[in-house]
Amino acid sequence: MSMLRSLFLASVGVACAQVGLAAVSVQVTGMANGLARADFLTVNVGANNHFFAQNLDLGSPVGSPWLHEDLSIDSAVDPFVSHGFSVQNLAPTPTVFTFNTVVPIAPSLAGGTLVGGSIAITLLDANFDGVAGLASMPGAPVYSGEIDGFSTLPLLSSPFSMSVAFAGGVAVASDSVGLPGPTHPAGPALSTIGITHTFVLSPGDRATFNSFFVIEASPAIIPEPGMSVMFGGLLGFVFTNRRG
């Protein structure tokens, strides 16, 4: 029986991206039994700098502890990362999930930057046992807005937890920093921006995420017209899970 089912809609915007191919990589790793699997997709960027794919069934190899299916991607041209996903833990124990979205940038922002981000989570007691819960990992935020792979904007920081009040119930949590804006000061962005979600989800239950991260050059170093930041059309996803 499948141990993990994930359904997510992801959206990433980039400025001045050239028409071409956007290579979208998806990796799911089951740490409980050492099984690992990677799926790689390629999506065309249209003439309007937009690429879209939906309901991509990645399947599940025999013996894997997860089922990964119904991948949807919608991306346009703007300097932000925006995506959503839903995941249901079908394992019999609490499971740790990490969802990571990365957008390469070129040219780099060598000076100071301003960032902003937001997150909203809906937790559902999908198995009607009244004990649905979602929590951060020790020392790690549920949401991390990242520049060059380093956490720049943590939201729902550890220790964080949420739970439903009754069987079949729903709980909602949200957080934001630097919005409206962006207004939160950050350092240079040399190669990538992205969002990483890390959390523990109770068995049998479902969580739905909607998240946003934006970056701009600080006003003192905004380039002249015609020198706008160019973000590459490459969108990378890394999804890992392990049983707690």
PDB file of C-alpha atoms in Angstrom:
ATOM      1  CA  MET A   1       0.000   0.000   0.000  1.00  0.00           C
ATOM      2  CA  SER A   2       1.232   3.524  -0.757  1.00  0.00           C
ATOM      3  CA  MET A   3       2.684   5.410   2.212  1.00  0.00           C
ATOM      4  CA  LEU A   4       2.522   8.928   0.763  1.00  0.00           C
ATOM      5  CA  ARG A   5       0.177  10.767  -1.530  1.00  0.00           C
ATOM      6  CA  SER A   6       1.007  14.303  -2.594  1.00  0.00           C
ATOM      7  CA  LEU A   7      -0.923  16.684  -4.819  1.00  0.00           C
ATOM      8  CA  PHE A   8       0.451  20.131  -5.368  1.00  0.00           C
ATOM      9  CA  LEU A   9       0.053  23.171  -7.609  1.00  0.00           C
ATOM     10  CA  ALA A  10       3.280  25.128  -7.949  1.00  0.00           C
ATOM     11  CA  SER A  11       3.826  28.549  -9.460  1.00  0.00           C
ATOM     12  CA  VAL A  12       7.051  30.483  -9.921  1.00  0.00           C
ATOM     13  CA  GLY A  13       7.448  33.919 -11.524  1.00  0.00           C
ATOM     14  CA  VAL A  14      10.692  35.267 -13.002  1.00  0.00           C
ATOM     15  CA  ALA A  15      11.630  38.624 -14.595  1.00  0.00           C
ATOM     16  CA  CYS A  16      12.784  38.911 -18.214  1.00  0.00           C
ATOM     17  CA  ALA A  17      13.105  35.156 -18.734  1.00  0.00           C
ATOM     18  CA  GLN A  18      14.045  34.133 -22.262  1.00  0.00           C
ATOM     19  CA  VAL A  19      11.811  31.818 -24.276  1.00  0.00           C
ATOM     20  CA  GLY A  20      13.184  28.270 -24.152  1.00  0.00           C
ATOM     21  CA  LEU A  21      12.985  25.152 -22.017  1.00  0.00           C
ATOM     22  CA  ALA A  22      12.287  25.069 -18.289  1.00  0.00           C
ATOM     23  CA  ALA A  23      13.720  21.895 -16.777  1.00  0.00           C
ATOM     24  CA  VAL A  24      11.556  20.884 -13.825  1.00  0.00           C
ATOM     25  CA  SER A  25      13.077  18.223 -11.579  1.00  0.00           C
ATOM     26  CA  VAL A  26      11.127  16.303  -8.963  1.00  0.00           C
ATOM     27  CA  GLN A  27      12.724  14.004  -6.400  1.00  0.00           C
ATOM     28  CA  VAL A  28      10.959  11.946  -3.732  1.00  0.00           C
ATOM     29  CA  THR A  29      13.015   9.976  -1.209  1.00  0.00           C
ATOM     30  CA  GLY A  30      11.743   7.422   1.320  1.00  0.00           C
ATOM     31  CA  MET A  31      14.206   7.352   4.209  1.00  0.00           C
ATOM     32  CA  ALA A  32      12.417   4.623   6.196  1.00  0.00           C
ATOM     33  CA  ASN A  33      13.671   1.751   4.060  1.00  0.00           C
ATOM     34  CA  GLY A  34      16.410   3.419   2.040  1.00  0.00           C
ATOM     35  CA  LEU A  35      14.414   3.508  -1.194  1.00  0.00           C
ATOM     36  CA  ALA A  36      15.063   6.538  -3.377  1.00  0.00           C
ATOM     37  CA  ARG A  37      13.597   7.681  -6.661  1.00  0.00           C
ATOM     38  CA  ALA A  38      13.936  10.733  -8.912  1.00  0.00           C
ATOM     39  CA  ASP A  39      11.646  11.987 -11.697  1.00  0.00           C
ATOM     40  CA  PHE A  40      12.698  14.635 -14.208  1.00  0.00           C
ATOM     41  CA  LEU A  41      10.370  16.675 -16.409  1.00  0.00           C
ATOM     42  CA  THR A  42      10.939  19.296 -19.131  1.00  0.00           C
ATOM     43  CA  VAL A  43       8.325  22.002 -19.772  1.00  0.00           C
ATOM     44  CA  ASN A  44       8.352  24.485 -22.676  1.00  0.00           C
ATOM     45  CA  VAL A  45       8.389  28.222 -21.929  1.00  0.00           C
ATOM     46  CA  GLY A  46       5.972  29.946 -24.302  1.00  0.00           C
ATOM     47  CA  ALA A  47       6.431  33.128 -26.327  1.00  0.00           C
ATOM     48  CA  ASN A  48       4.804  35.093 -23.491  1.00  0.00           C
ATOM     49  CA  ASN A  49       7.402  33.746 -21.009  1.00  0.00           C
ATOM     50  CA  HIS A  50       4.827  31.431 -19.465  1.00  0.00           C
ATOM     51  CA  PHE A  51       4.937  27.679 -18.966  1.00  0.00           C
ATOM     52  CA  PHE A  52       2.194  25.421 -17.713  1.00  0.00           C
ATOM     53  CA  ALA A  53       1.645  21.717 -17.062  1.00  0.00           C
ATOM     54  CA  GLN A  54      -0.997  19.943 -15.019  1.00  0.00           C
ATOM     55  CA  ASN A  55      -2.108  16.501 -13.868  1.00  0.00           C
ATOM     56  CA  LEU A  56       1.252  14.874 -14.577  1.00  0.00           C
ATOM     57  CA  ASP A  57       1.140  11.344 -13.142  1.00  0.00           C
ATOM     58  CA  LEU A  58       4.590  10.370 -11.873  1.00  0.00           C
ATOM     59  CA  GLY A  59       3.330   7.007 -10.653  1.00  0.00           C
ATOM     60  CA  SER A  60       4.991   4.842  -8.006  1.00  0.00           C
ATOM     61  CA  PRO A  61       7.434   1.961  -8.515  1.00  0.00           C
ATOM     62  CA  VAL A  62       6.607  -1.414  -7.011  1.00  0.00           C
ATOM     63  CA  GLY A  63       7.606  -1.572  -3.356  1.00  0.00           C
ATOM     64  CA  SER A  64       7.997   2.179  -2.870  1.00  0.00           C
ATOM     65  CA  PRO A  65       6.660   3.701   0.362  1.00  0.00           C
ATOM     66  CA  TRP A  66       4.851   6.521  -1.450  1.00  0.00           C
ATOM     67  CA  LEU A  67       2.521   7.398  -4.310  1.00  0.00           C
ATOM     68  CA  HIS A  68       3.442  10.589  -6.133  1.00  0.00           C
ATOM     69  CA  GLU A  69       0.951  11.859  -8.707  1.00  0.00           C
ATOM     70  CA  ASP A  70      -1.009  14.773 -10.196  1.00  0.00           C
ATOM     71  CA  LEU A  71       1.829  17.294 -10.472  1.00  0.00           C
ATOM     72  CA  SER A  72       0.773  20.726 -11.753  1.00  0.00           C
ATOM     73  CA  ILE A  73       3.078  23.656 -12.588  1.00  0.00           C
ATOM     74  CA  ASP A  74       2.123  27.198 -13.589  1.00  0.00           C
ATOM     75  CA  SER A  75       4.860  29.803 -14.019  1.00  0.00           C
ATOM     76  CA  ALA A  76       5.052  33.330 -15.397  1.00  0.00           C
ATOM     77  CA  VAL A  77       7.419  36.305 -15.608  1.00  0.00           C
ATOM     78  CA  ASP A  78       7.845  38.217 -12.311  1.00  0.00           C
ATOM     79  CA  PRO A  79      10.520  38.357  -9.529  1.00  0.00           C
ATOM     80  CA  PHE A  80       8.863  36.003  -7.071  1.00  0.00           C
ATOM     81  CA  VAL A  81       8.281  32.391  -6.090  1.00  0.00           C
ATOM     82  CA  SER A  82       4.658  31.371  -5.502  1.00  0.00           C
ATOM     83  CA  HIS A  83       3.378  27.835  -5.147  1.00  0.00           C
ATOM     84  CA  GLY A  84       0.861  25.609  -3.436  1.00  0.00           C
ATOM     85  CA  PHE A  85       0.624  21.914  -2.665  1.00  0.00           C
ATOM     86  CA  SER A  86      -1.362  19.389  -0.656  1.00  0.00           C
ATOM     87  CA  VAL A  87       0.088  16.301   0.984  1.00  0.00           C
ATOM     88  CA  GLN A  88      -1.577  13.411   2.824  1.00  0.00           C
ATOM     89  CA  ASN A  89       0.496  11.164   5.082  1.00  0.00           C
ATOM     90  CA  LEU A  90      -0.544   7.565   4.419  1.00  0.00           C
ATOM     91  CA  ALA A  91       2.152   6.139   6.691  1.00  0.00           C
ATOM     92  CA  PRO A  92       1.082   4.622  10.048  1.00  0.00           C
ATOM     93  CA  THR A  93       3.443   6.979  11.924  1.00  0.00           C
ATOM     94  CA  PRO A  94       4.189  10.744  11.866  1.00  0.00           C
ATOM     95  CA  THR A  95       6.234  11.618   8.769  1.00  0.00           C
ATOM     96  CA  VAL A  96       8.748  14.419   8.153  1.00  0.00           C
ATOM     97  CA  PHE A  97       8.291  16.181   4.801  1.00  0.00           C
ATOM     98  CA  THR A  98      10.539  18.648   2.995  1.00  0.00           C
ATOM     99  CA  PHE A  99       9.278  20.521  -0.082  1.00  0.00           C
ATOM    100  CA  ASN A 100      11.846  22.734  -1.814  1.00  0.00           C
ATOM    101  CA  THR A 101      11.373  25.097  -4.783  1.00  0.00           C
ATOM    102  CA  VAL A 102      14.432  26.779  -6.356  1.00  0.00           C
ATOM    103  CA  VAL A 103      14.677  29.440  -9.090  1.00  0.00           C
ATOM    104  CA  PRO A 104      18.117  30.276 -10.562  1.00  0.00           C
ATOM    105  CA  ILE A 105      18.775  33.983 -11.236  1.00  0.00           C
ATOM    106  CA  ALA A 106      21.063  35.771 -13.713  1.00  0.00           C
ATOM    107  CA  PRO A 107      22.603  38.281 -13.551  1.00  0.00           C
ATOM    108  CA  SER A 108      23.113  38.327  -9.803  1.00  0.00           C
ATOM    109  CA  LEU A 109      22.040  41.029  -7.328  1.00  0.00           C
ATOM    110  CA  ALA A 110      25.450  41.827  -5.881  1.00  0.00           C
ATOM    111  CA  GLY A 111      24.278  44.518  -3.460  1.00  0.00           C
ATOM    112  CA  GLY A 112      21.622  44.612  -0.773  1.00  0.00           C
ATOM    113  CA  THR A 113      18.107  43.334  -1.426  1.00  0.00           C
ATOM    114  CA  LEU A 114      14.621  43.569   0.049  1.00  0.00           C
ATOM    115  CA  VAL A 115      12.496  40.450   0.556  1.00  0.00           C
ATOM    116  CA  GLY A 116       9.008  39.534   1.714  1.00  0.00           C
ATOM    117  CA  GLY A 117       7.122  36.304   2.221  1.00  0.00           C
ATOM    118  CA  SER A 118       3.912  34.697   3.404  1.00  0.00           C
ATOM    119  CA  ILE A 119       2.497  31.262   4.169  1.00  0.00           C
ATOM    120  CA  ALA A 120      -0.941  29.812   4.896  1.00  0.00           C
ATOM    121  CA  ILE A 121      -1.573  26.219   6.021  1.00  0.00           C
ATOM    122  CA  THR A 122      -4.859  24.324   6.251  1.00  0.00           C
ATOM    123  CA  LEU A 123      -4.741  21.097   8.287  1.00  0.00           C
ATOM    124  CA  LEU A 124      -7.515  18.500   7.853  1.00  0.00           C
ATOM    125  CA  ASP A 125      -8.290  15.515  10.086  1.00  0.00           C
ATOM    126  CA  ALA A 126      -8.669  13.348   6.981  1.00  0.00           C
ATOM    127  CA  ASN A 127      -8.987  10.017   8.812  1.00  0.00           C
ATOM    128  CA  PHE A 128     -11.591  11.261  11.336  1.00  0.00           C
ATOM    129  CA  ASP A 129      -9.645  10.239  14.443  1.00  0.00           C
ATOM    130  CA  GLY A 130      -9.613  13.708  16.015  1.00  0.00           C
ATOM    131  CA  VAL A 131      -5.835  13.930  16.501  1.00  0.00           C
ATOM    132  CA  ALA A 132      -4.567  15.682  13.340  1.00  0.00           C
ATOM    133  CA  GLY A 133      -1.398  17.654  13.991  1.00  0.00           C
ATOM    134  CA  LEU A 134       1.374  19.475  12.134  1.00  0.00           C
ATOM    135  CA  ALA A 135       4.591  20.755  13.730  1.00  0.00           C
ATOM    136  CA  SER A 136       7.988  22.231  12.939  1.00  0.00           C
ATOM    137  CA  MET A 137      11.188  20.248  13.283  1.00  0.00           C
ATOM    138  CA  PRO A 138      13.433  21.252  16.225  1.00  0.00           C
ATOM    139  CA  GLY A 139      15.387  24.378  15.334  1.00  0.00           C
ATOM    140  CA  ALA A 140      13.853  24.716  11.849  1.00  0.00           C
ATOM    141  CA  PRO A 141      11.009  26.939  10.608  1.00  0.00           C
ATOM    142  CA  VAL A 142       8.090  25.462   8.679  1.00  0.00           C
ATOM    143  CA  TYR A 143       8.765  28.053   5.928  1.00  0.00           C
ATOM    144  CA  SER A 144      12.169  29.332   4.862  1.00  0.00           C
ATOM    145  CA  GLY A 145      12.539  31.978   2.149  1.00  0.00           C
ATOM    146  CA  GLU A 146      16.008  31.344   0.774  1.00  0.00           C
ATOM    147  CA  ILE A 147      18.736  33.166  -1.153  1.00  0.00           C
ATOM    148  CA  ASP A 148      21.555  31.049  -2.612  1.00  0.00           C
ATOM    149  CA  GLY A 149      20.419  28.093  -0.503  1.00  0.00           C
ATOM    150  CA  PHE A 150      20.608  29.933   2.822  1.00  0.00           C
ATOM    151  CA  SER A 151      17.589  30.793   4.969  1.00  0.00           C
ATOM    152  CA  THR A 152      16.832  34.513   4.759  1.00  0.00           C
ATOM    153  CA  LEU A 153      13.205  34.773   5.849  1.00  0.00           C
ATOM    154  CA  PRO A 154      11.907  32.179   8.388  1.00  0.00           C
ATOM    155  CA  LEU A 155       8.157  31.973   9.050  1.00  0.00           C
ATOM    156  CA  LEU A 156       6.292  29.799  11.572  1.00  0.00           C
ATOM    157  CA  SER A 157       9.579  29.336  13.404  1.00  0.00           C
ATOM    158  CA  SER A 158      10.325  26.471  15.788  1.00  0.00           C
ATOM    159  CA  PRO A 159       8.709  25.584  18.094  1.00  0.00           C
ATOM    160  CA  PHE A 160       5.477  25.705  16.063  1.00  0.00           C
ATOM    161  CA  SER A 161       2.528  23.330  16.134  1.00  0.00           C
ATOM    162  CA  MET A 162      -1.127  23.259  15.125  1.00  0.00           C
ATOM    163  CA  SER A 163      -3.915  20.732  15.667  1.00  0.00           C
ATOM    164  CA  VAL A 164      -7.629  20.264  15.043  1.00  0.00           C
ATOM    165  CA  ALA A 165     -10.188  20.665  17.830  1.00  0.00           C
ATOM    166  CA  PHE A 166     -12.439  17.719  16.929  1.00  0.00           C
ATOM    167  CA  ALA A 167     -12.726  14.689  14.640  1.00  0.00           C
ATOM    168  CA  GLY A 168     -13.067  15.733  11.008  1.00  0.00           C
ATOM    169  CA  GLY A 169     -12.041  19.270  11.926  1.00  0.00           C
ATOM    170  CA  VAL A 170      -9.891  21.844  10.132  1.00  0.00           C
ATOM    171  CA  ALA A 171      -7.214  24.165  11.556  1.00  0.00           C
ATOM    172  CA  VAL A 172      -5.642  27.173   9.802  1.00  0.00           C
ATOM    173  CA  ALA A 173      -2.336  28.974  10.449  1.00  0.00           C
ATOM    174  CA  SER A 174      -0.617  31.838   8.609  1.00  0.00           C
ATOM    175  CA  ASP A 175       2.367  34.179   8.885  1.00  0.00           C
ATOM    176  CA  SER A 176       4.077  36.921   6.856  1.00  0.00           C
ATOM    177  CA  VAL A 177       7.070  39.282   7.034  1.00  0.00           C
ATOM    178  CA  GLY A 178       8.117  42.142   4.738  1.00  0.00           C
ATOM    179  CA  LEU A 179       4.719  42.497   3.055  1.00  0.00           C
ATOM    180  CA  PRO A 180       3.278  44.717   1.704  1.00  0.00           C
ATOM    181  CA  GLY A 181       6.580  45.458   0.122  1.00  0.00           C
ATOM    182  CA  PRO A 182       9.047  43.840   0.033  1.00  0.00           C
ATOM    183  CA  THR A 183      10.525  45.703   3.002  1.00  0.00           C
ATOM    184  CA  HIS A 184      12.663  43.151   4.904  1.00  0.00           C
ATOM    185  CA  PRO A 185      16.403  43.823   4.317  1.00  0.00           C
ATOM    186  CA  ALA A 186      18.548  40.959   3.036  1.00  0.00           C
ATOM    187  CA  GLY A 187      21.945  40.375   1.474  1.00  0.00           C
ATOM    188  CA  PRO A 188      23.125  39.751  -2.090  1.00  0.00           C
ATOM    189  CA  ALA A 189      21.472  37.151  -4.323  1.00  0.00           C
ATOM    190  CA  LEU A 190      24.151  35.562  -6.503  1.00  0.00           C
ATOM    191  CA  SER A 191      22.537  32.480  -8.048  1.00  0.00           C
ATOM    192  CA  THR A 192      19.122  31.343  -6.696  1.00  0.00           C
ATOM    193  CA  ILE A 193      16.035  32.187  -4.683  1.00  0.00           C
ATOM    194  CA  GLY A 194      13.540  29.681  -3.308  1.00  0.00           C
ATOM    195  CA  ILE A 195      11.238  28.371  -0.583  1.00  0.00           C
ATOM    196  CA  THR A 196      11.760  25.319   1.633  1.00  0.00           C
ATOM    197  CA  HIS A 197       8.991  23.811   3.771  1.00  0.00           C
ATOM    198  CA  THR A 198       9.906  21.314   6.513  1.00  0.00           C
ATOM    199  CA  PHE A 199       7.274  19.833   8.836  1.00  0.00           C
ATOM    200  CA  VAL A 200       5.991  16.745  10.637  1.00  0.00           C
ATOM    201  CA  LEU A 201       2.475  15.553   9.721  1.00  0.00           C
ATOM    202  CA  SER A 202       0.352  13.107  11.708  1.00  0.00           C
ATOM    203  CA  PRO A 203      -0.602   9.765  10.093  1.00  0.00           C
ATOM    204  CA  GLY A 204      -3.635   9.716   7.808  1.00  0.00           C
ATOM    205  CA  ASP A 205      -4.038  13.499   7.732  1.00  0.00           C
ATOM    206  CA  ARG A 206      -3.758  16.158   5.007  1.00  0.00           C
ATOM    207  CA  ALA A 207      -2.093  19.576   4.903  1.00  0.00           C
ATOM    208  CA  THR A 208      -2.497  22.220   2.188  1.00  0.00           C
ATOM    209  CA  PHE A 209       0.113  24.969   1.741  1.00  0.00           C
ATOM    210  CA  ASN A 210       0.101  28.281  -0.138  1.00  0.00           C
ATOM    211  CA  SER A 211       3.374  30.227   0.013  1.00  0.00           C
ATOM    212  CA  PHE A 212       5.010  33.285  -1.527  1.00  0.00           C
ATOM    213  CA  PHE A 213       8.531  34.797  -1.578  1.00  0.00           C
ATOM    214  CA  VAL A 214       9.606  37.978  -3.407  1.00  0.00           C
ATOM    215  CA  ILE A 215      12.983  39.704  -3.805  1.00  0.00           C
ATOM    216  CA  GLU A 216      13.991  43.109  -5.190  1.00  0.00           C
ATOM    217  CA  ALA A 217      17.176  45.147  -5.326  1.00  0.00           C
ATOM    218  CA  SER A 218      17.393  47.773  -2.577  1.00  0.00           C
ATOM    219  CA  PRO A 219      16.344  51.223  -3.902  1.00  0.00           C
ATOM    220  CA  ALA A 220      19.910  52.551  -3.623  1.00  0.00           C
ATOM    221  CA  ILE A 221      21.177  49.958  -6.128  1.00  0.00           C
ATOM    222  CA  ILE A 222      18.258  49.530  -8.547  1.00  0.00           C
ATOM    223  CA  PRO A 223      19.802  49.221 -12.048  1.00  0.00           C
ATOM    224  CA  GLU A 224      19.171  51.696 -14.856  1.00  0.00           C
ATOM    225  CA  PRO A 225      16.223  51.073 -17.237  1.00  0.00           C
ATOM    226  CA  GLY A 226      17.019  48.235 -19.573  1.00  0.00           C
ATOM    227  CA  MET A 227      19.152  46.505 -16.934  1.00  0.00           C
ATOM    228  CA  SER A 228      16.322  44.735 -15.103  1.00  0.00           C
ATOM    229  CA  VAL A 229      17.135  41.597 -13.193  1.00  0.00           C
ATOM    230  CA  MET A 230      16.877  38.555 -15.428  1.00  0.00           C
ATOM    231  CA  PHE A 231      15.685  35.376 -13.823  1.00  0.00           C
ATOM    232  CA  GLY A 232      16.347  32.117 -15.666  1.00  0.00           C
ATOM    233  CA  GLY A 233      13.451  29.938 -16.740  1.00  0.00           C
ATOM    234  CA  LEU A 234      14.632  26.978 -14.722  1.00  0.00           C
ATOM    235  CA  LEU A 235      12.388  25.800 -11.934  1.00  0.00           C
ATOM    236  CA  GLY A 236      13.606  23.067  -9.612  1.00  0.00           C
ATOM    237  CA  PHE A 237      11.596  21.068  -7.128  1.00  0.00           C
ATOM    238  CA  VAL A 238      13.013  18.714  -4.556  1.00  0.00           C
ATOM    239  CA  PHE A 239      10.600  16.767  -2.411  1.00  0.00           C
ATOM    240  CA  THR A 240      11.751  14.443   0.326  1.00  0.00           C
ATOM    241  CA  ASN A 241       9.975  12.574   3.043  1.00  0.00           C
ATOM    242  CA  ARG A 242      10.962  10.263   5.819  1.00  0.00           C
ATOM    243  CA  ARG A 243       9.011   8.481   8.493  1.00  0.00           C
ATOM    244  CA  GLY A 244       9.310   9.948  11.955  1.00  0.00           C
TER     245      GLY A 244
END
